[in-house]
Coordinates of C-alpha atoms in Angstrom, one line a residue:
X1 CA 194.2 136.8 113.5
X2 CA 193.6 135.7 110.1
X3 CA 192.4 138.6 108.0
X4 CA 191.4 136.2 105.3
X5 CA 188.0 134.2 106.6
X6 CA 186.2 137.6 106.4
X7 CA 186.6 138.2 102.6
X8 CA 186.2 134.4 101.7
X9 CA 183.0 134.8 104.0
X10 CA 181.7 137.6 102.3
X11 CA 182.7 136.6 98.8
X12 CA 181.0 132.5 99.4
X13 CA 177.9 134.9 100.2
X14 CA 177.5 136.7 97.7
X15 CA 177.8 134.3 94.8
X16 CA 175.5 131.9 96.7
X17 CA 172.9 134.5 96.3
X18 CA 172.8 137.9 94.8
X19 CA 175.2 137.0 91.9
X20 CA 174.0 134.1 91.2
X21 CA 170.4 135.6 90.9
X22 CA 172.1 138.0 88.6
X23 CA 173.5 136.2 86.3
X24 CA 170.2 133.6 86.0
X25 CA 168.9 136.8 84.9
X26 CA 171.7 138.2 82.5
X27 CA 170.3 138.7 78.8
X28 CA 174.2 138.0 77.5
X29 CA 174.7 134.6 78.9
X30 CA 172.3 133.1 75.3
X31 CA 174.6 134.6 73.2
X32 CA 177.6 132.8 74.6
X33 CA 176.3 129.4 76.8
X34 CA 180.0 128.1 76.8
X35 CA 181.8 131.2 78.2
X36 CA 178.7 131.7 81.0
X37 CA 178.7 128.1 81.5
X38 CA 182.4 128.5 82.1
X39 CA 181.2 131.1 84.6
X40 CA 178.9 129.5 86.4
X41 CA 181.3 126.4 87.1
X42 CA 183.8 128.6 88.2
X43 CA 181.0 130.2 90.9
X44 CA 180.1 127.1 91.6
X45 CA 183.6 125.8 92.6
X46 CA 184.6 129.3 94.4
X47 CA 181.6 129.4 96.6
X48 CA 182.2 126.5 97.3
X49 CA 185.9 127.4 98.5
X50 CA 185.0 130.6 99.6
X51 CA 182.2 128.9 102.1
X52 CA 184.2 126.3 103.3
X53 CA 187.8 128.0 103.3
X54 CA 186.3 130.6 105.8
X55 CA 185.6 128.7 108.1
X56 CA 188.7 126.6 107.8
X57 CA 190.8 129.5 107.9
X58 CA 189.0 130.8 110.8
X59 CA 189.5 127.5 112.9
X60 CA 193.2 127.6 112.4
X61 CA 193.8 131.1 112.4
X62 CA 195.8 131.0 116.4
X63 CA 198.2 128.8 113.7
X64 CA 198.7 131.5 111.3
X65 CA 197.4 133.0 108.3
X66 CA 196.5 130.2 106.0
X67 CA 197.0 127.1 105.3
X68 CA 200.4 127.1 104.4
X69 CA 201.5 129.1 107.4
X70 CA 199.6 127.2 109.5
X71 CA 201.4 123.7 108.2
X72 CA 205.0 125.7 109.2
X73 CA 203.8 126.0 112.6
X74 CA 202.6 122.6 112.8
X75 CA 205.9 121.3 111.1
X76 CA 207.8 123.7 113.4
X77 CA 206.5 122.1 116.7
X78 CA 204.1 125.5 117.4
X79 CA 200.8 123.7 117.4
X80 CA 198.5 124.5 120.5
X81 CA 195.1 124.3 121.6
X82 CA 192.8 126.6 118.8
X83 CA 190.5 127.5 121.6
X84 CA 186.5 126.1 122.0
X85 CA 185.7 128.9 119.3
X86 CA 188.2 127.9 116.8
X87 CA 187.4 124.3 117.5
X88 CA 183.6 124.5 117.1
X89 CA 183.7 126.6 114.1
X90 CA 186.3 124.2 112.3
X91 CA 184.3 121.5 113.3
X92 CA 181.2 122.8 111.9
X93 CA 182.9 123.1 108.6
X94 CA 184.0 119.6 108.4
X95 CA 181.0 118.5 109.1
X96 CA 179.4 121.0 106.5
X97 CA 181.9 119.7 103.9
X98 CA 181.1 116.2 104.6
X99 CA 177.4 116.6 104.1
X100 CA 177.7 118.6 100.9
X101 CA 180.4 115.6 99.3
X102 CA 177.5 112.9 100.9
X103 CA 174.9 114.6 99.3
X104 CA 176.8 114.8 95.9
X105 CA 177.7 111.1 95.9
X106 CA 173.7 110.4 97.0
X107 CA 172.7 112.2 94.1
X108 CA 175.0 110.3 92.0
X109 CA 174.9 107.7 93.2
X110 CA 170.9 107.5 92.5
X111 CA 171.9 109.1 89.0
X112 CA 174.1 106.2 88.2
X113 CA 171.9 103.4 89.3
X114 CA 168.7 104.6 87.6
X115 CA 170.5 104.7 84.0
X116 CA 172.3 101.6 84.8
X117 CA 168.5 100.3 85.0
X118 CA 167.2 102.4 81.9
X119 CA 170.2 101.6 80.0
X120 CA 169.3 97.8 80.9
X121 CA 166.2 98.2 79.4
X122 CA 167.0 99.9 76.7
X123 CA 169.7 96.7 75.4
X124 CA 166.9 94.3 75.7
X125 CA 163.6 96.8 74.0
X126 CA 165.8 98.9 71.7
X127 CA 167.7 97.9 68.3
X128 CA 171.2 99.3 66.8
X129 CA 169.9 101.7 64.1
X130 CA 172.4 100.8 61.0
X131 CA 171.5 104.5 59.4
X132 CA 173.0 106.0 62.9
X133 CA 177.0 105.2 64.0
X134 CA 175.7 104.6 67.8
X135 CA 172.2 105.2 67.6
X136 CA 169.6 102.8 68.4
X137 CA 165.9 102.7 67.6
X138 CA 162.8 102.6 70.2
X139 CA 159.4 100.8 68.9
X140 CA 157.6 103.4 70.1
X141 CA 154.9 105.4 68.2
X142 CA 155.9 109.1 69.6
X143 CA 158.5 110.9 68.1
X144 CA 161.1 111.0 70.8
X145 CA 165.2 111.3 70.6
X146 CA 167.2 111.4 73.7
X147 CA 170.5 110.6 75.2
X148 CA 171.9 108.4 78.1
X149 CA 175.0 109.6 79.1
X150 CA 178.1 107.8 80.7
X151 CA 180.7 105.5 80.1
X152 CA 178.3 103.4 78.4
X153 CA 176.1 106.2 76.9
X154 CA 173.1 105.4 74.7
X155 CA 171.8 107.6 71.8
X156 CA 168.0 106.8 71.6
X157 CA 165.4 107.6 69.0
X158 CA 161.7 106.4 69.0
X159 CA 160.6 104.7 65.9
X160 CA 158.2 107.4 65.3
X161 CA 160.8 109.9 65.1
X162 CA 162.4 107.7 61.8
X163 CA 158.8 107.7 60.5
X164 CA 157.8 110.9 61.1
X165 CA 161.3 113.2 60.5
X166 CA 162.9 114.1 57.7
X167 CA 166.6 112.7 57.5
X168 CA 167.8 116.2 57.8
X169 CA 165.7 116.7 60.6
X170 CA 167.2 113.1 62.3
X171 CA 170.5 114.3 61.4
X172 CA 170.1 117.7 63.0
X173 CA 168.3 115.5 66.3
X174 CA 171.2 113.1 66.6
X175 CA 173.7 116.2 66.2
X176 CA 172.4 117.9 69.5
X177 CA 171.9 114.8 71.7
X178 CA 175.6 113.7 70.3
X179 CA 177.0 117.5 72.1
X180 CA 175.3 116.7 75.3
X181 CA 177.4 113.3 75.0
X182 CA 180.1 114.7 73.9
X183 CA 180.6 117.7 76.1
X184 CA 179.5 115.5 78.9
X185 CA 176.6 118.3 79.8
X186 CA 175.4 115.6 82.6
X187 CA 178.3 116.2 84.3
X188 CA 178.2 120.1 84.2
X189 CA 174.4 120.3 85.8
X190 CA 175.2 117.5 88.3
X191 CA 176.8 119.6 91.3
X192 CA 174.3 122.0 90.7
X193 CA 171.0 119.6 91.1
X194 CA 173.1 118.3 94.2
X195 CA 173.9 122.2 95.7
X196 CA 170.0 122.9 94.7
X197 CA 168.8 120.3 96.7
X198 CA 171.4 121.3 99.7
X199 CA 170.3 124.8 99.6
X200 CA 166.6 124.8 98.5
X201 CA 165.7 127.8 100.2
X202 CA 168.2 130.1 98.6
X203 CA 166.8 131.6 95.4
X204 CA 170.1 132.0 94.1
X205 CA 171.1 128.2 94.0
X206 CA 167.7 127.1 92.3
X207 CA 167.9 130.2 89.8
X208 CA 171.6 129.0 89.0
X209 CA 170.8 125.4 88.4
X210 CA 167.7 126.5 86.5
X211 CA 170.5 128.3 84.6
X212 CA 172.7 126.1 84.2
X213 CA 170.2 123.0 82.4
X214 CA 169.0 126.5 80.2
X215 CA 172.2 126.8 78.3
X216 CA 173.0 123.2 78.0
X217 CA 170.3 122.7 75.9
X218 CA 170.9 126.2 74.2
X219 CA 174.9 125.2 74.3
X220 CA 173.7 121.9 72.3
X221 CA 171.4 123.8 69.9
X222 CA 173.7 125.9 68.3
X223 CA 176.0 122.6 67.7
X224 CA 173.2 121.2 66.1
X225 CA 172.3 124.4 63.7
X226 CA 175.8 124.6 63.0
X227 CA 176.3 120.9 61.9
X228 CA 172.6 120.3 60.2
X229 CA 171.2 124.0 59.8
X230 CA 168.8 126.1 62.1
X231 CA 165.5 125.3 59.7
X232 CA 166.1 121.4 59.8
X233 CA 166.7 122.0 64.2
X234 CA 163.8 123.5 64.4
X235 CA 161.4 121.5 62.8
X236 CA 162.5 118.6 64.4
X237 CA 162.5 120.2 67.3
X238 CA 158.7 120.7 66.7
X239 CA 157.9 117.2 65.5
X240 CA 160.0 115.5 69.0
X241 CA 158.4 118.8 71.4
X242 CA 156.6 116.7 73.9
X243 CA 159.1 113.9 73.9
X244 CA 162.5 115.8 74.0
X245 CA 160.8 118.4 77.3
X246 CA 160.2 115.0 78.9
X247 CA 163.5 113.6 78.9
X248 CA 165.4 116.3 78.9
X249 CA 168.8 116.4 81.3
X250 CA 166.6 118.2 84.0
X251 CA 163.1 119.5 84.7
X252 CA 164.8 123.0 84.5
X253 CA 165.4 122.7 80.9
X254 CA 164.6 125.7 78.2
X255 CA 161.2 125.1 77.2
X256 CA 160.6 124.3 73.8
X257 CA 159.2 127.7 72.9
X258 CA 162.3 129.4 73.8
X259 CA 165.0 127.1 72.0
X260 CA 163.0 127.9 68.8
X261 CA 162.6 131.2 69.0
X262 CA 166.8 131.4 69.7
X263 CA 167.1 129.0 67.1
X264 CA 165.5 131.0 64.5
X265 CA 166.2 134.3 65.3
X266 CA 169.7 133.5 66.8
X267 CA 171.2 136.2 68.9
X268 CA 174.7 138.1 67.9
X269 CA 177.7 136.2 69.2
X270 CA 179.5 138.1 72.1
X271 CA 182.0 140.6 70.7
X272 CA 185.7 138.3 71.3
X273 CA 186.9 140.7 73.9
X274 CA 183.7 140.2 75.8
X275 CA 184.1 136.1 75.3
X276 CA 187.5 136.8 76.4
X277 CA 186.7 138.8 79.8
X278 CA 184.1 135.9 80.6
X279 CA 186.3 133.5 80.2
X280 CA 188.9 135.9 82.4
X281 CA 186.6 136.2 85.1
X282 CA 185.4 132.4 85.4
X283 CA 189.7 131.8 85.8
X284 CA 190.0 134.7 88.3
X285 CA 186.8 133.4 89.9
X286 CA 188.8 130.3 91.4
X287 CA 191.9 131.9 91.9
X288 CA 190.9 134.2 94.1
X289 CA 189.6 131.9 96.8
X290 CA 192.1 129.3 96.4
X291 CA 195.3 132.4 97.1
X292 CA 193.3 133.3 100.3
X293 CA 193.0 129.8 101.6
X294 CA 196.5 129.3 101.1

C-alpha cells in the first residue's frame, strides 16, 4: 500500500486552507511582493499536485508506490484489476482534474475574448500618444491610466490624465502599468481567479487570490517609485484614484489608501537571508509533492 497519498492528502489540505489564510494575513509578504508572490505560486502549484497526486497515487497504489513503480509493473506485464475502490477514487480525480483545467480555460477563455473586444475598441477610439513609446491616449475627461495585457497589450491613458498630471507624475503612471506588462502580472493572478471561483467556499482560496492581486499592485508600485520617485507615484496615484481602482487587474486589488500609505512610508526590505529562505521554500514547496508522486 502506498504510503504516499496520505501525506500529499494532508499536505494539498493544508495549503488550501489554513496556510493560505496565513500567509493572506502575514505582515512580511509588503516588504517583499516578489519572493511571497514566488510563494504563493509555488502553493498554488503544490496543492494543486498534492490534491490531485493523492488521489492518483491512491488509485494505483495495488501497482506500486508511485508513479514510476507503477509504470515498471505495467511495462513488466504485472498490471491487474485496482479494485472498485481504487477505480472509483482514480476516477474521481480525473474527473476532478478535468474540471479544474475546464474551468481555467473557461476563465480564459472569457479573459481573452473580452480584451480581444476592449482592445478592438480601443484601436478605433484611442490615438498613439507620440510623448509615450507604446502608449496611447483616451478622449476621455477622467484621469485614468491602465493596461491591456497580452500578446497585443495596450498601454492606455485618458486624455484627462495628460491634462491633469504632471509629466513626472505620467512618467511614474506609465512606469507601473509598464511592470504589470512586463512581468506579465495577468498571468500570475489568473489560476488564482480560476481556483477562487472552483473553491468559493474555502476562505483560504479567496483570501489567497485576494492576496495575490494585493502585491501585484504593491509588486508594480515599488517599480514605479524606483524608476520615477515615491512623491511623483503618489500624487498621481491621487489624481487617477477612482479610475486606476476601476480597472485595476481584479476587484481584489490594494485599495488606493493602502498603496499610498506603503508608498510613502515604505516598509524595510526583507533582510537577504530571509529573501533567500522565501525563495527556498517556494522551490521546496514544489518539490516536495512532485518526489512523492513519483
Amino acid at each position: 500500500m502506498s504510503t504516499a497519498w496520505p501525506i500529499l492528502l494532508a499536505l494539498g489540505i493544508a495549503l488550501a486552507e489554513p496556510v493560505s489564510r496565513w500567509l493572506a494575513a502575514a505582515a512580511w509578504t509588503e516588504r517583499d511582493p516578489v519572493g511571497a508572490l514566488m510563494l504563493w505560486q509555488a502553493i498554488g502549484l503544490a496543492g494543486g499536485l498534492s490534491l490531485l497526486g493523492a488521489g492518483v497515487t491512491f488509485g494505483i497504489a495495488p501497482l506500486g508506490d508511485g508513479l514510476l513503480a507503477a509504470g515498471r509493473a505495467i511495462l513488466a506485464g504485472q498490471f491487474h484489476d485496482l479494485g472498485p475502490l481504487h477505480d472509483v477514487v482514480l476516477a474521481v480525480t480525473l474527473v476532478v482534474a478535468a474540471w479544474l483545467l475546464g474551468v481555467l480555460g473557461l476563465i480564459s477563455t472569457r479573459t481573452l475574448r473580452a480584451r480581444r473586444k476592449h482592445r478592438d475598441l480601443l484601436d478605433v477610439l484611442a490615438t498613439p500618444w507620440p510623448s509615450a513609446s507604446g502608449a496611447h491616449v483616451l478622449d476621455h475627461p477622467v484621469p485614468v491610466a491602465y493596461c491591456l495585457p497580452g500578446p497585443r497589450s495596450r498601454l492606455v491613458v485618458s486624455a484627462g490624465a495628460v491634462t491633469t498630471l504632471a509629466q513626472s507624475e505620467l512618467d511614474a503612471v506609465l512606469a507601473h502599468e509598464r511592470a504589470h506588462l512586463r512581468e506579465r502580472h495577468d498571468l500570475v493572478v489568473l489560476p488564482f481567479v480560476a481556483w477562487g471561483a472552483t473553491a468559493r467556499r474555502v476562505p483560504g482560496m479567496v483570501a489567497a487570490q485576494r492576496a495575490v492581486a494585493r502585491l501585484i499592485e504593491m509588486r508594480a508600485d515599488d517599480v514605479a517609485a524606483a524608476e520615477a520617485g515615491p512623491a511623483e507615484l503618489a500624487g498621481a496615484l491621487r489624481s487617477v484614484a477612482g479610475g486606476a481602482e476601476s480597472a485595476a487587474l481584479t476587484r481584489f486589488s490594494a485599495s488606493m489608501g493602502e498603496r499610498l500609505t506603503r508608498i510613502e512610508s515604505p516598509p524595510r526590505p526583507l533582510p537577504r537571508a530571509a529573501r533567500f529562505a522565501v525563495r527556498l521554500a517556494a522551490v521546496a514547496l514544489v518539490v516536495v509533492p512532485t518526489v512523492l508522486l513519483l
